[in-house]
mmCIF file of C-alpha atoms and ligand atoms in Angstrom:
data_model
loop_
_atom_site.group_PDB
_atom_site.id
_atom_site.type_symbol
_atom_site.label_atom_id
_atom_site.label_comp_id
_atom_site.label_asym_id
_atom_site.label_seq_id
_atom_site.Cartn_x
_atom_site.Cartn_y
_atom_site.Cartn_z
ATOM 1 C CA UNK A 22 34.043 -19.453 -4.188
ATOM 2 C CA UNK A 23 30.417 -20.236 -5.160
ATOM 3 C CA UNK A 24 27.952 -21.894 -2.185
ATOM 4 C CA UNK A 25 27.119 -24.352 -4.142
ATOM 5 C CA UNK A 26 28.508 -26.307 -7.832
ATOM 6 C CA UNK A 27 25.994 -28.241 -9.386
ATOM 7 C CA UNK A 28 27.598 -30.784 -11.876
ATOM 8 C CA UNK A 29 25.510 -32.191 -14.291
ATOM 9 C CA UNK A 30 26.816 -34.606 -17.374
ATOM 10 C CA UNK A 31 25.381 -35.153 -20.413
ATOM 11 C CA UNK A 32 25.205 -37.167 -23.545
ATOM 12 C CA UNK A 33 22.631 -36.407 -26.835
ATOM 13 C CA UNK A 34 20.262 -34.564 -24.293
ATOM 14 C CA UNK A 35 20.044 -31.654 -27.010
ATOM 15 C CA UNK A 36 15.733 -32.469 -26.593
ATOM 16 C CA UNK A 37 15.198 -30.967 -23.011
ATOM 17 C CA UNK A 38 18.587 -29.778 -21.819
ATOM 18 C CA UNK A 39 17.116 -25.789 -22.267
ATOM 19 C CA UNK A 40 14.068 -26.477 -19.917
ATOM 20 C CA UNK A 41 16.085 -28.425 -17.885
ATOM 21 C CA UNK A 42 18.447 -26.373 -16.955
ATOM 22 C CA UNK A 43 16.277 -23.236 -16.197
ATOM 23 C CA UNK A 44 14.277 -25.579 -14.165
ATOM 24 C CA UNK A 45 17.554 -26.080 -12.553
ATOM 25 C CA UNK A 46 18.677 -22.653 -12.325
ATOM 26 C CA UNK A 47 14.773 -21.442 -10.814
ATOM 27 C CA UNK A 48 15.585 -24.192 -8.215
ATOM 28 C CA UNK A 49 18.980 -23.468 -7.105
ATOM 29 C CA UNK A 50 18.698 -19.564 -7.007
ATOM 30 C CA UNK A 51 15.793 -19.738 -4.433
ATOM 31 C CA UNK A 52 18.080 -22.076 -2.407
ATOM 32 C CA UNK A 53 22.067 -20.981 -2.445
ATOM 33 C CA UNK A 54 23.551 -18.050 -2.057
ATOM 34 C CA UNK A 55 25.653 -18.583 -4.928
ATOM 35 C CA UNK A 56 25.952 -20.711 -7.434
ATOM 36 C CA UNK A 57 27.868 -22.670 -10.682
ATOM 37 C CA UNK A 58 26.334 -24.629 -12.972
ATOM 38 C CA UNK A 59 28.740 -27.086 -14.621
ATOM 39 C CA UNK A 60 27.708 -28.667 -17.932
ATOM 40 C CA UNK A 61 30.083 -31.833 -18.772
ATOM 41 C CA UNK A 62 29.593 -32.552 -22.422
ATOM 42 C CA UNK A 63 30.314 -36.203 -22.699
ATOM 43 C CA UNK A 64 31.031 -36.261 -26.173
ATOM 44 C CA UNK A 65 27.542 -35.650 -27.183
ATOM 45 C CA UNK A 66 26.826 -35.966 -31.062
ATOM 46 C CA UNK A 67 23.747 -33.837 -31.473
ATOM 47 C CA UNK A 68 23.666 -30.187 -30.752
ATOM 48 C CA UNK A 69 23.626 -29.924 -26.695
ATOM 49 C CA UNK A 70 26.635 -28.843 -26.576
ATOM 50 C CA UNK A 71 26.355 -25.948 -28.430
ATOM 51 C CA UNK A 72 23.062 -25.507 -27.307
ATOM 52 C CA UNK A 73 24.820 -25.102 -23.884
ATOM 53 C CA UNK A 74 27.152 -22.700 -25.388
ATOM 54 C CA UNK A 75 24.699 -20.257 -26.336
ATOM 55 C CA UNK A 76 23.477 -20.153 -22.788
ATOM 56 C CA UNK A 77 26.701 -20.082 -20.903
ATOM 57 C CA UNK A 78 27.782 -17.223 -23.379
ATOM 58 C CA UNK A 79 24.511 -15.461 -21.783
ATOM 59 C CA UNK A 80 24.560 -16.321 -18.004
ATOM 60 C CA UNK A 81 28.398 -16.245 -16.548
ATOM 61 C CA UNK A 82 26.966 -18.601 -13.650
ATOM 62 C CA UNK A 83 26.988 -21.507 -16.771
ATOM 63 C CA UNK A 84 30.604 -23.373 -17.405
ATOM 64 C CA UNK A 85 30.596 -25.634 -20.384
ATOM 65 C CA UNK A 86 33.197 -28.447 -20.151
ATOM 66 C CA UNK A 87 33.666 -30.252 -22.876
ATOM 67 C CA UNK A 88 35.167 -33.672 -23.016
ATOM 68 C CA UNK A 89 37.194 -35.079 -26.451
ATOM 69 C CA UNK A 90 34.881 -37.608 -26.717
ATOM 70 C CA UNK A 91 32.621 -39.483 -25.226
ATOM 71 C CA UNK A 92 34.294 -41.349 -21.855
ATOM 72 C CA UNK A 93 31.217 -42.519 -20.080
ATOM 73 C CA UNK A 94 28.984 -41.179 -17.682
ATOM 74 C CA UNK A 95 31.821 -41.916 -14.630
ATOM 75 C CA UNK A 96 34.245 -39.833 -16.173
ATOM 76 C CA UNK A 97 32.325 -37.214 -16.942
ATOM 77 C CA UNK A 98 31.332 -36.972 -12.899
ATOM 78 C CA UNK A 99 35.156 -37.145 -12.502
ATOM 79 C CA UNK A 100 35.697 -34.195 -14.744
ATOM 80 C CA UNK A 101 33.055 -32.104 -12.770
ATOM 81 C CA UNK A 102 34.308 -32.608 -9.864
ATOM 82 C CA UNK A 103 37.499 -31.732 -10.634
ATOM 83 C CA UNK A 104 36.535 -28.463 -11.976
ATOM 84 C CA UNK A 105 33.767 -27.445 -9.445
ATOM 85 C CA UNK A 106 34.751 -24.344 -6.997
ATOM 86 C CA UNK A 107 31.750 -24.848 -4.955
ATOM 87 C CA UNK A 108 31.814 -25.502 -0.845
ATOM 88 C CA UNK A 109 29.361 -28.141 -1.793
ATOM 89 C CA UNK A 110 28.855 -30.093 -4.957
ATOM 90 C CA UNK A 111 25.668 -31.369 -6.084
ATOM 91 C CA UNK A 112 25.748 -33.826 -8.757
ATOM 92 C CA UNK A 113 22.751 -34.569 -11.421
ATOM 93 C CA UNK A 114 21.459 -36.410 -14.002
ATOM 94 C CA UNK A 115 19.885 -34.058 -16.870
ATOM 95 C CA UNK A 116 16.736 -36.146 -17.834
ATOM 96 C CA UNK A 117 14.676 -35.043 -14.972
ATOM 97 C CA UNK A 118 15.111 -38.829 -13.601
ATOM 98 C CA UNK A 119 16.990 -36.974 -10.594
ATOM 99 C CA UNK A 120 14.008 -34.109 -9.702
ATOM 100 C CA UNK A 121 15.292 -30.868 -9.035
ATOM 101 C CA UNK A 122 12.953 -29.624 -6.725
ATOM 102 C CA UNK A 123 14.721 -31.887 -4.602
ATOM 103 C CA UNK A 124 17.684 -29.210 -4.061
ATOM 104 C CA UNK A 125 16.573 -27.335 -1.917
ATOM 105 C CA UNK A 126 16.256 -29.571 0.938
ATOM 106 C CA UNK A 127 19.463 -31.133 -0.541
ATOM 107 C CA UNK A 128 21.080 -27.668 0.478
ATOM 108 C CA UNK A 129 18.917 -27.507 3.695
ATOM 109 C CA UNK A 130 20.686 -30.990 4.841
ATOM 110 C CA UNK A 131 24.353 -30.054 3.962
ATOM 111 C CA UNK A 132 23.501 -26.593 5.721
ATOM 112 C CA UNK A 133 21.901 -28.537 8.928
ATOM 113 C CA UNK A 134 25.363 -30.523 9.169
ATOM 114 C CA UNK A 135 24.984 -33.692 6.697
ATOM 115 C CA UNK A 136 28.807 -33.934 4.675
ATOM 116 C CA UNK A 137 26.906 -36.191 1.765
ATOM 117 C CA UNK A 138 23.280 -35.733 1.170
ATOM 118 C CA UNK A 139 22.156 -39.160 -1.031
ATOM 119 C CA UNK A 140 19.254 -39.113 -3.104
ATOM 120 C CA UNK A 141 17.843 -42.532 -2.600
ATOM 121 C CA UNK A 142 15.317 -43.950 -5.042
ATOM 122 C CA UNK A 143 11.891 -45.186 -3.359
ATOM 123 C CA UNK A 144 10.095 -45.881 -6.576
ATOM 124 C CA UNK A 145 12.489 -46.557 -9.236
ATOM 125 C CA UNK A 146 9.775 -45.040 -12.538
ATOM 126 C CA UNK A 147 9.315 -47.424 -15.274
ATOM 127 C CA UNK A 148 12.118 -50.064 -15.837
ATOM 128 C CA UNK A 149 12.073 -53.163 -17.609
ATOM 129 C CA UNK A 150 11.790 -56.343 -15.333
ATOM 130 C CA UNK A 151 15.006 -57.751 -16.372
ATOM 131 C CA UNK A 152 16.833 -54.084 -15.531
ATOM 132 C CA UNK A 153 14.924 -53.754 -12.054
ATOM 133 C CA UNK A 154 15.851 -57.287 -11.011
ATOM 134 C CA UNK A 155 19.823 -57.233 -12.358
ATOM 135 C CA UNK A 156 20.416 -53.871 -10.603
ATOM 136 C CA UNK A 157 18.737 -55.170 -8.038
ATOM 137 C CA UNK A 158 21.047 -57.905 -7.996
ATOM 138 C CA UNK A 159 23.876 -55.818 -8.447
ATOM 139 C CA UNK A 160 23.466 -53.718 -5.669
ATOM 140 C CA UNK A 161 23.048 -56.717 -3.523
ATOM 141 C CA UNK A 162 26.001 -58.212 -4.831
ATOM 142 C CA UNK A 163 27.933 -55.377 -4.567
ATOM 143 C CA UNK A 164 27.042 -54.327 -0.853
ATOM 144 C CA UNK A 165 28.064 -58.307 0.087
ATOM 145 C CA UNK A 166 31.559 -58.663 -1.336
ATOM 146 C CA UNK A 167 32.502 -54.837 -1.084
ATOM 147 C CA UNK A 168 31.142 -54.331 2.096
ATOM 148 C CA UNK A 169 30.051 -50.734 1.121
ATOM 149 C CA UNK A 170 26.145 -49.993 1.420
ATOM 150 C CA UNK A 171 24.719 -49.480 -2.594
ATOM 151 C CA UNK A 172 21.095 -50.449 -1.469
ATOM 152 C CA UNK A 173 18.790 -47.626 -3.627
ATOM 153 C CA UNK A 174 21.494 -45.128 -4.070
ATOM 154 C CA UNK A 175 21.971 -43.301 -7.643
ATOM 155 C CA UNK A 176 24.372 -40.512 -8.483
ATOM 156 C CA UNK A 177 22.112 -37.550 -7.538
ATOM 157 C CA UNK A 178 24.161 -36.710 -4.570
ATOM 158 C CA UNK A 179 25.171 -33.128 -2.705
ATOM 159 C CA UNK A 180 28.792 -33.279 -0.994
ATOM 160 C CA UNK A 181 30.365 -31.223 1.212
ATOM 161 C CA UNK A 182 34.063 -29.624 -0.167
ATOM 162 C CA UNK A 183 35.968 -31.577 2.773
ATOM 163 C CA UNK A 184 34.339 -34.909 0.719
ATOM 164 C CA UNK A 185 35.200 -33.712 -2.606
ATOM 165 C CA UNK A 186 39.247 -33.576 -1.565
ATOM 166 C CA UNK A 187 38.901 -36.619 -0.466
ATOM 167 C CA UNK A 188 36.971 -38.028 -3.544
ATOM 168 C CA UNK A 189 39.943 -36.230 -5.531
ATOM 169 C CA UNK A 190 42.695 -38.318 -3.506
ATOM 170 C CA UNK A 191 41.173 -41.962 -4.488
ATOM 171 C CA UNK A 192 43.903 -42.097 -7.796
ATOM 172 C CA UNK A 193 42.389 -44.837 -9.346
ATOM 173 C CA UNK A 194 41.061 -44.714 -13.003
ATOM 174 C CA UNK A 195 38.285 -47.237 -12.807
ATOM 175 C CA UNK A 196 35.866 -45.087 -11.089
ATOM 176 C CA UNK A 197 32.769 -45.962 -9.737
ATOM 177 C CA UNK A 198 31.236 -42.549 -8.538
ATOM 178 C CA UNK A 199 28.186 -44.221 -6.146
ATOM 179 C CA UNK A 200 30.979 -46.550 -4.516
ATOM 180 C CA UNK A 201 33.168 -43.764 -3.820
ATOM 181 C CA UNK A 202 31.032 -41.741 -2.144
ATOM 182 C CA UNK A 203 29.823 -44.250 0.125
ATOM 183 C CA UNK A 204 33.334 -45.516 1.169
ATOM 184 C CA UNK A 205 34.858 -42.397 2.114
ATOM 185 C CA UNK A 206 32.755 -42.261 4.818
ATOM 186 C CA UNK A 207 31.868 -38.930 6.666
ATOM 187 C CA UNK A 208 28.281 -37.913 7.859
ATOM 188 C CA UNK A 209 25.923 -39.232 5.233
ATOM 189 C CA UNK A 210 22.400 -38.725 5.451
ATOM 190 C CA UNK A 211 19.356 -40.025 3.004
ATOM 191 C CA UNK A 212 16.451 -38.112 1.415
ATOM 192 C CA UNK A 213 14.234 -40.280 -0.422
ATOM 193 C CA UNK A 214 12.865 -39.789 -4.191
ATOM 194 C CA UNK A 215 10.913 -41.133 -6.651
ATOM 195 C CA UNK A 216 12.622 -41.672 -9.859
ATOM 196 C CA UNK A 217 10.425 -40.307 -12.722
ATOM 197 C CA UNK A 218 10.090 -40.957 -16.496
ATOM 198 C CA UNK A 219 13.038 -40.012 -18.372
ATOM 199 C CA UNK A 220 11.808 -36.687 -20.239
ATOM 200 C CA UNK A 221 13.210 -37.131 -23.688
ATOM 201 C CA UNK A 222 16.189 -38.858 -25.388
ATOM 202 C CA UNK A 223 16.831 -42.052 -24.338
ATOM 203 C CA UNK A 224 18.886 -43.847 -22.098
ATOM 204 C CA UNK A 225 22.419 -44.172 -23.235
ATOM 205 C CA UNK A 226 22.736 -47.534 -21.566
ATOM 206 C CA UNK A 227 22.811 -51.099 -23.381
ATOM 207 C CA UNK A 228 22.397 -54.124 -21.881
ATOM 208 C CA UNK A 229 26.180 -54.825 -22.506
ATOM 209 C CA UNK A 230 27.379 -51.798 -21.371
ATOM 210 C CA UNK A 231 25.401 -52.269 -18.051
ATOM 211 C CA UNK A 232 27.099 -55.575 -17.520
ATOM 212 C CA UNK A 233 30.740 -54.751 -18.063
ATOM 213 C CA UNK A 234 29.645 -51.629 -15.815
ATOM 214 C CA UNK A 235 28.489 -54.007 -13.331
ATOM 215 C CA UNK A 236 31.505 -56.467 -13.262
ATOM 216 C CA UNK A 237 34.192 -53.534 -13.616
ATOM 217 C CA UNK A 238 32.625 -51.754 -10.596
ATOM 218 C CA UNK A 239 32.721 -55.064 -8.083
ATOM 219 C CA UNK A 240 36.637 -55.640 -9.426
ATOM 220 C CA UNK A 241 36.967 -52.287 -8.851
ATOM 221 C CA UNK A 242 35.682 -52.260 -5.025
ATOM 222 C CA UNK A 243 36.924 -56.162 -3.843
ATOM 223 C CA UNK A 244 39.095 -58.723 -4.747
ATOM 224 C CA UNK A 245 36.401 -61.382 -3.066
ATOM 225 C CA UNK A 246 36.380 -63.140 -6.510
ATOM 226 C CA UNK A 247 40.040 -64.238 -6.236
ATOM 227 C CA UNK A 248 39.722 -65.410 -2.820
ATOM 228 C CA UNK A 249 36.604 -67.311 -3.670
ATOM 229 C CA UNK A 250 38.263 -69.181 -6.152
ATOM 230 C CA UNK A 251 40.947 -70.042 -4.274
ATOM 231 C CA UNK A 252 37.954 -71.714 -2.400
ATOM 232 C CA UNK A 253 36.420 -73.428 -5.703
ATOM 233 C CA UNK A 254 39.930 -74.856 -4.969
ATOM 234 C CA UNK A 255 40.210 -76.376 -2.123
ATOM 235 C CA UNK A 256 36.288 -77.474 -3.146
ATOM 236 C CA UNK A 257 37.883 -79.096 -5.987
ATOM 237 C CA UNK A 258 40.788 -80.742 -3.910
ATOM 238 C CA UNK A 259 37.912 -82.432 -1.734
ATOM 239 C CA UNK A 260 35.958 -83.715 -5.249
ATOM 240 C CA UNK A 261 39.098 -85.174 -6.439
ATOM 241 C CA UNK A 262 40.359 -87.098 -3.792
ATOM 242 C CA UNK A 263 36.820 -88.450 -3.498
ATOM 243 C CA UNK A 264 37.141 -89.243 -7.509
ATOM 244 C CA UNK A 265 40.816 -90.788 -6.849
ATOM 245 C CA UNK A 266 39.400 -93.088 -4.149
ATOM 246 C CA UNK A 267 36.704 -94.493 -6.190
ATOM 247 C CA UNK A 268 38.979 -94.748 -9.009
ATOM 248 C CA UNK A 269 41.333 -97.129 -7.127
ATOM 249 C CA UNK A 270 38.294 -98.901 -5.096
ATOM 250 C CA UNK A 271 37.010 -99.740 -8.810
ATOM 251 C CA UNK A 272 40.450 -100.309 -10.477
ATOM 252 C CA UNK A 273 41.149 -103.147 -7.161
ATOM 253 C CA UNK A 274 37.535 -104.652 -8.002
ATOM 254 C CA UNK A 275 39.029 -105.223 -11.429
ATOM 255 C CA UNK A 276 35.765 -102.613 -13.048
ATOM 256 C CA UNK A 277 38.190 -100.172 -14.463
ATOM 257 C CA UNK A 278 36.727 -100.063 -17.628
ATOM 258 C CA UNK A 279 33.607 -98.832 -17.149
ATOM 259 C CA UNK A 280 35.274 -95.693 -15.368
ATOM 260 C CA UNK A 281 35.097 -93.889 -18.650
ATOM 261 C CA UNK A 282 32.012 -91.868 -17.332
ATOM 262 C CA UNK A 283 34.160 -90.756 -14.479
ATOM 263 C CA UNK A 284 36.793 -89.352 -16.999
ATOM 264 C CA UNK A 285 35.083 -87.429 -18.679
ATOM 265 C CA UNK A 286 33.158 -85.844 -16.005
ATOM 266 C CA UNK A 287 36.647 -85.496 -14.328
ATOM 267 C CA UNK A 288 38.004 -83.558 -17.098
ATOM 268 C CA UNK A 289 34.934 -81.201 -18.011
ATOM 269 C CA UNK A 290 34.329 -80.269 -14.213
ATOM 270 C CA UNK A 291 38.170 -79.597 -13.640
ATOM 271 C CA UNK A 292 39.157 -78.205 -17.079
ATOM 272 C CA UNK A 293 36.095 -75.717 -16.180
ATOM 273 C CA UNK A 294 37.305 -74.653 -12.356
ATOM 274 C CA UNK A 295 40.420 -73.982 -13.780
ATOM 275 C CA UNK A 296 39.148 -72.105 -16.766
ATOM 276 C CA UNK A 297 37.225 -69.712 -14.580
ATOM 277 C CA UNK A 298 39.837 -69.353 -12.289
ATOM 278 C CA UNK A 299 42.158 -68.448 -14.530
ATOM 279 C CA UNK A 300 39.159 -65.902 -16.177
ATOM 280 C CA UNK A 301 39.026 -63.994 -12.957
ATOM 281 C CA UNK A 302 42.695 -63.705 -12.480
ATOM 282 C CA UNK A 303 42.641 -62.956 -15.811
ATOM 283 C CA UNK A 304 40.227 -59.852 -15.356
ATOM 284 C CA UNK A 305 42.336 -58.598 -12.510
ATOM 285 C CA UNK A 306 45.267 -58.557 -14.402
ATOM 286 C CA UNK A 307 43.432 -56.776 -16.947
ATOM 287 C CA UNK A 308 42.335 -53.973 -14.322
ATOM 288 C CA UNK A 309 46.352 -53.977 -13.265
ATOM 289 C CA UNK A 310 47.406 -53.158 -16.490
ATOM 290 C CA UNK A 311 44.426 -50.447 -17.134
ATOM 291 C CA UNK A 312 45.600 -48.916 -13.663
ATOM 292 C CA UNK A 313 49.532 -48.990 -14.166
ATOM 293 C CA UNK A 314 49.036 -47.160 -18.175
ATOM 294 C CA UNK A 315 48.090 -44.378 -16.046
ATOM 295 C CA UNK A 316 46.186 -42.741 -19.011
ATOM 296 C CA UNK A 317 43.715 -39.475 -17.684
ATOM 297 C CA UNK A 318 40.360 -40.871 -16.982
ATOM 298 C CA UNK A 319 38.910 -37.930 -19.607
ATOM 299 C CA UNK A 320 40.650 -35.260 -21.828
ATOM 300 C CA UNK A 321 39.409 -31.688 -22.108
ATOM 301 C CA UNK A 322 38.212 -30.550 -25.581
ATOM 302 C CA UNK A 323 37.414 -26.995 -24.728
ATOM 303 C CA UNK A 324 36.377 -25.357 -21.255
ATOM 304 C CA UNK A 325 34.541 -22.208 -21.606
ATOM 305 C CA UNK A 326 33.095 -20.352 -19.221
ATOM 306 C CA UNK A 327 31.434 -17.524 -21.115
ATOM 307 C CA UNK A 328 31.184 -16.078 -24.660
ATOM 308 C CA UNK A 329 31.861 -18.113 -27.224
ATOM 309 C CA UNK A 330 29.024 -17.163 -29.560
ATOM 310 C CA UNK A 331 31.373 -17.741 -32.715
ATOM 311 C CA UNK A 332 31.387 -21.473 -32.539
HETATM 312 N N1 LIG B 429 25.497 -39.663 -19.665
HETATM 313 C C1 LIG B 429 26.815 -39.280 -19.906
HETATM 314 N N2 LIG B 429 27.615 -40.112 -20.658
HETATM 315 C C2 LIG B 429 27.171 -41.306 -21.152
HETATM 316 C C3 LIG B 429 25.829 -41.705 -20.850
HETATM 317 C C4 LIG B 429 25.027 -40.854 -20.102
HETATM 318 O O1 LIG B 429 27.261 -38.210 -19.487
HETATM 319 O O2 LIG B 429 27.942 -41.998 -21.815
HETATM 320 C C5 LIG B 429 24.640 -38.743 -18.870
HETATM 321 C C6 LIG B 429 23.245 -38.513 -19.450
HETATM 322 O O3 LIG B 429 23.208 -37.430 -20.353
HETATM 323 C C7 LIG B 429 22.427 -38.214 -18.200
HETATM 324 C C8 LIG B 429 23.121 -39.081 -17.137
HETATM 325 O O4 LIG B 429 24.440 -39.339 -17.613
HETATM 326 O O5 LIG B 429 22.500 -36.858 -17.813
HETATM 327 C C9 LIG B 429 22.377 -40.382 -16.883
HETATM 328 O O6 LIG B 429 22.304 -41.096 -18.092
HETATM 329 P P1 LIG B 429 21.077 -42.031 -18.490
HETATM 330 O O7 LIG B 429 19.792 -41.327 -18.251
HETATM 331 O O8 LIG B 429 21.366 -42.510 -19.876
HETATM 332 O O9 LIG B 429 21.268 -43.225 -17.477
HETATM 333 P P2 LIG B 429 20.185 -43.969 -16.583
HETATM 334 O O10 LIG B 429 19.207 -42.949 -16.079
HETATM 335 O O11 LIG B 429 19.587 -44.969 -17.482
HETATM 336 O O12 LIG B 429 21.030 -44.546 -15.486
HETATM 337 MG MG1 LIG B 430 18.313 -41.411 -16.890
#
């Protein structure tokens, strides 16, 4: 069993992944014992993984897994850790955003007592304003109704072995790696970081794909929503008897007529509380019936842990 598994997904990074991860490898070997690398190829369409291949046929240490398409960025984490060996597991992004001379003390932490070693962001590198202010958002959201701190966290995280079995027992398919981590508890402990510029490639993030990420991650961690519309409810309730009174006061004065107004603002503001209502139910149900397929959360094209210089 290796010291130390370092787990590090990727998507199109074919650009930098070579100088990357002998950056990586310079890093770790000065600062564990022993170690794995794990490459999770998310389904990349350029040449990393082959790239990765070549180098893992060359350096036993290197395990390519490689995934039958590409699952996202959360599965891929899932598939590492599933596969690691390690007595810790350090988890990375391969762009450089997550430094790796940061490892070492990583390591020093874990080895000083710490179960889960964050990497928190201080400066967060270049970011649009609208991305810094939604995540922002997010993570503020997401700490209120889930009760589980997000504030600055990222997925560049070390864990101890005893966290990784329990990582491994949450069953659930809609995974949310960040969230995870910080509700399973143990002794966590925070090292700071700037985020830098992402080295090449680009971010394989859309708008879009951010917000369903977003919204699938808090109906993943609460049910709040539902019991906040069960308050839009009882809001509603309050609005209506108000509406009913008038309605009579007016129909006694003999001014029913002129309640049109009324109706229609009656039937917009209730025909949209119910909509929504019905919308967030809606998107539980749809979670429900994502959970109960049971389908794996990634499939396994090849794993190969050395020589495979035919490919
Ligand atoms: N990544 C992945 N699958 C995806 C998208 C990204 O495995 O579908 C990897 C990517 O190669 C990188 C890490 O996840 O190593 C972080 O991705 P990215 O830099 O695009 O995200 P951001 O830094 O914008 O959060
Ligand atoms: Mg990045």
């Amino acid at each position: 069993m290796p010291e130390l598994s370092i787990v590090v997904p990727v998507y199109n990074e074919a650009e930098a992944i070579l100088p990357f991860l002998s950056t990586v490898i310079n890093c770790v070997e000065s600062s564990a014992s022993s170690f794995e690398l794990i490459i999770v190829d998310d389904g990349s369409e350029d040449e990393t993984a082959l790239i990765v291949s070549h180098l893992s046929a060359r350096d036993s240490r290197l395990t390519l897994v490689r995934l039958s398409r590409n699952f996202g960025k959360e599965a891929a984490l899932d598939a590492g850790l599933m596969i690691a060996k390690g007595r810790a597991l350090l988890f990375m992004d391969a762009d450089y955003q997550h430094p790796p001379y940061l490892i070492a003390s990583m390591v020093e932490s874990w080895r000083a007592g710490a179960d889960v070693v964050n990497a928190k962001k201080r400066a967060r590198g270049y970011e649009h304003r609208w991305y810094r202010f939604l995540s922002h958002r997010f993570n503020q959201l997401f700490t209120s109704l889930s009760g589980v701190p997000l504030d600055g966290a990222s997925d560049f995280k070390l864990i101890d072995r005893q966290v990784a079995e329990a990582l491994k027992q949450c069953p659930e398919r809609n995974r949310f790696f960040r969230g995870l981590v910080a509700w399973v508890g143990f002794h966590q402990q925070d090292i700071l970081f700037d985020v830098g510029e992402r080295h090449a490639g680009r971010s394989g993030w859309s708008y879009g794909r951010l917000f369903s990420y977003a919204v699938n991650n808090i109906l993943a961690f609460t049910s709040f929503p539902l019991i906040a519309i069960a308050g839009l409810g009882a809001a509603a309730i309050v609005v209506s008897v108000v509406l009913v009174i008038q309605t009579l006061f007016n129909y006694m004065l003999g001014n029913a007529v002129q309640g049109f107004t009324t109706v229609l603002v009656a039937i917009a503001f209730f025909g949209s509380v119910t909509l929504l209502s019905v919308g967030v139910v809606a998107l539980y149900v749809a979670k429900i019936y994502d959970e109960q397929k049971a389908r794996p959360v990634y499939l396994v094209k090849v794993t190969r842990r050395q020589c495979e210089r035919h490919e």
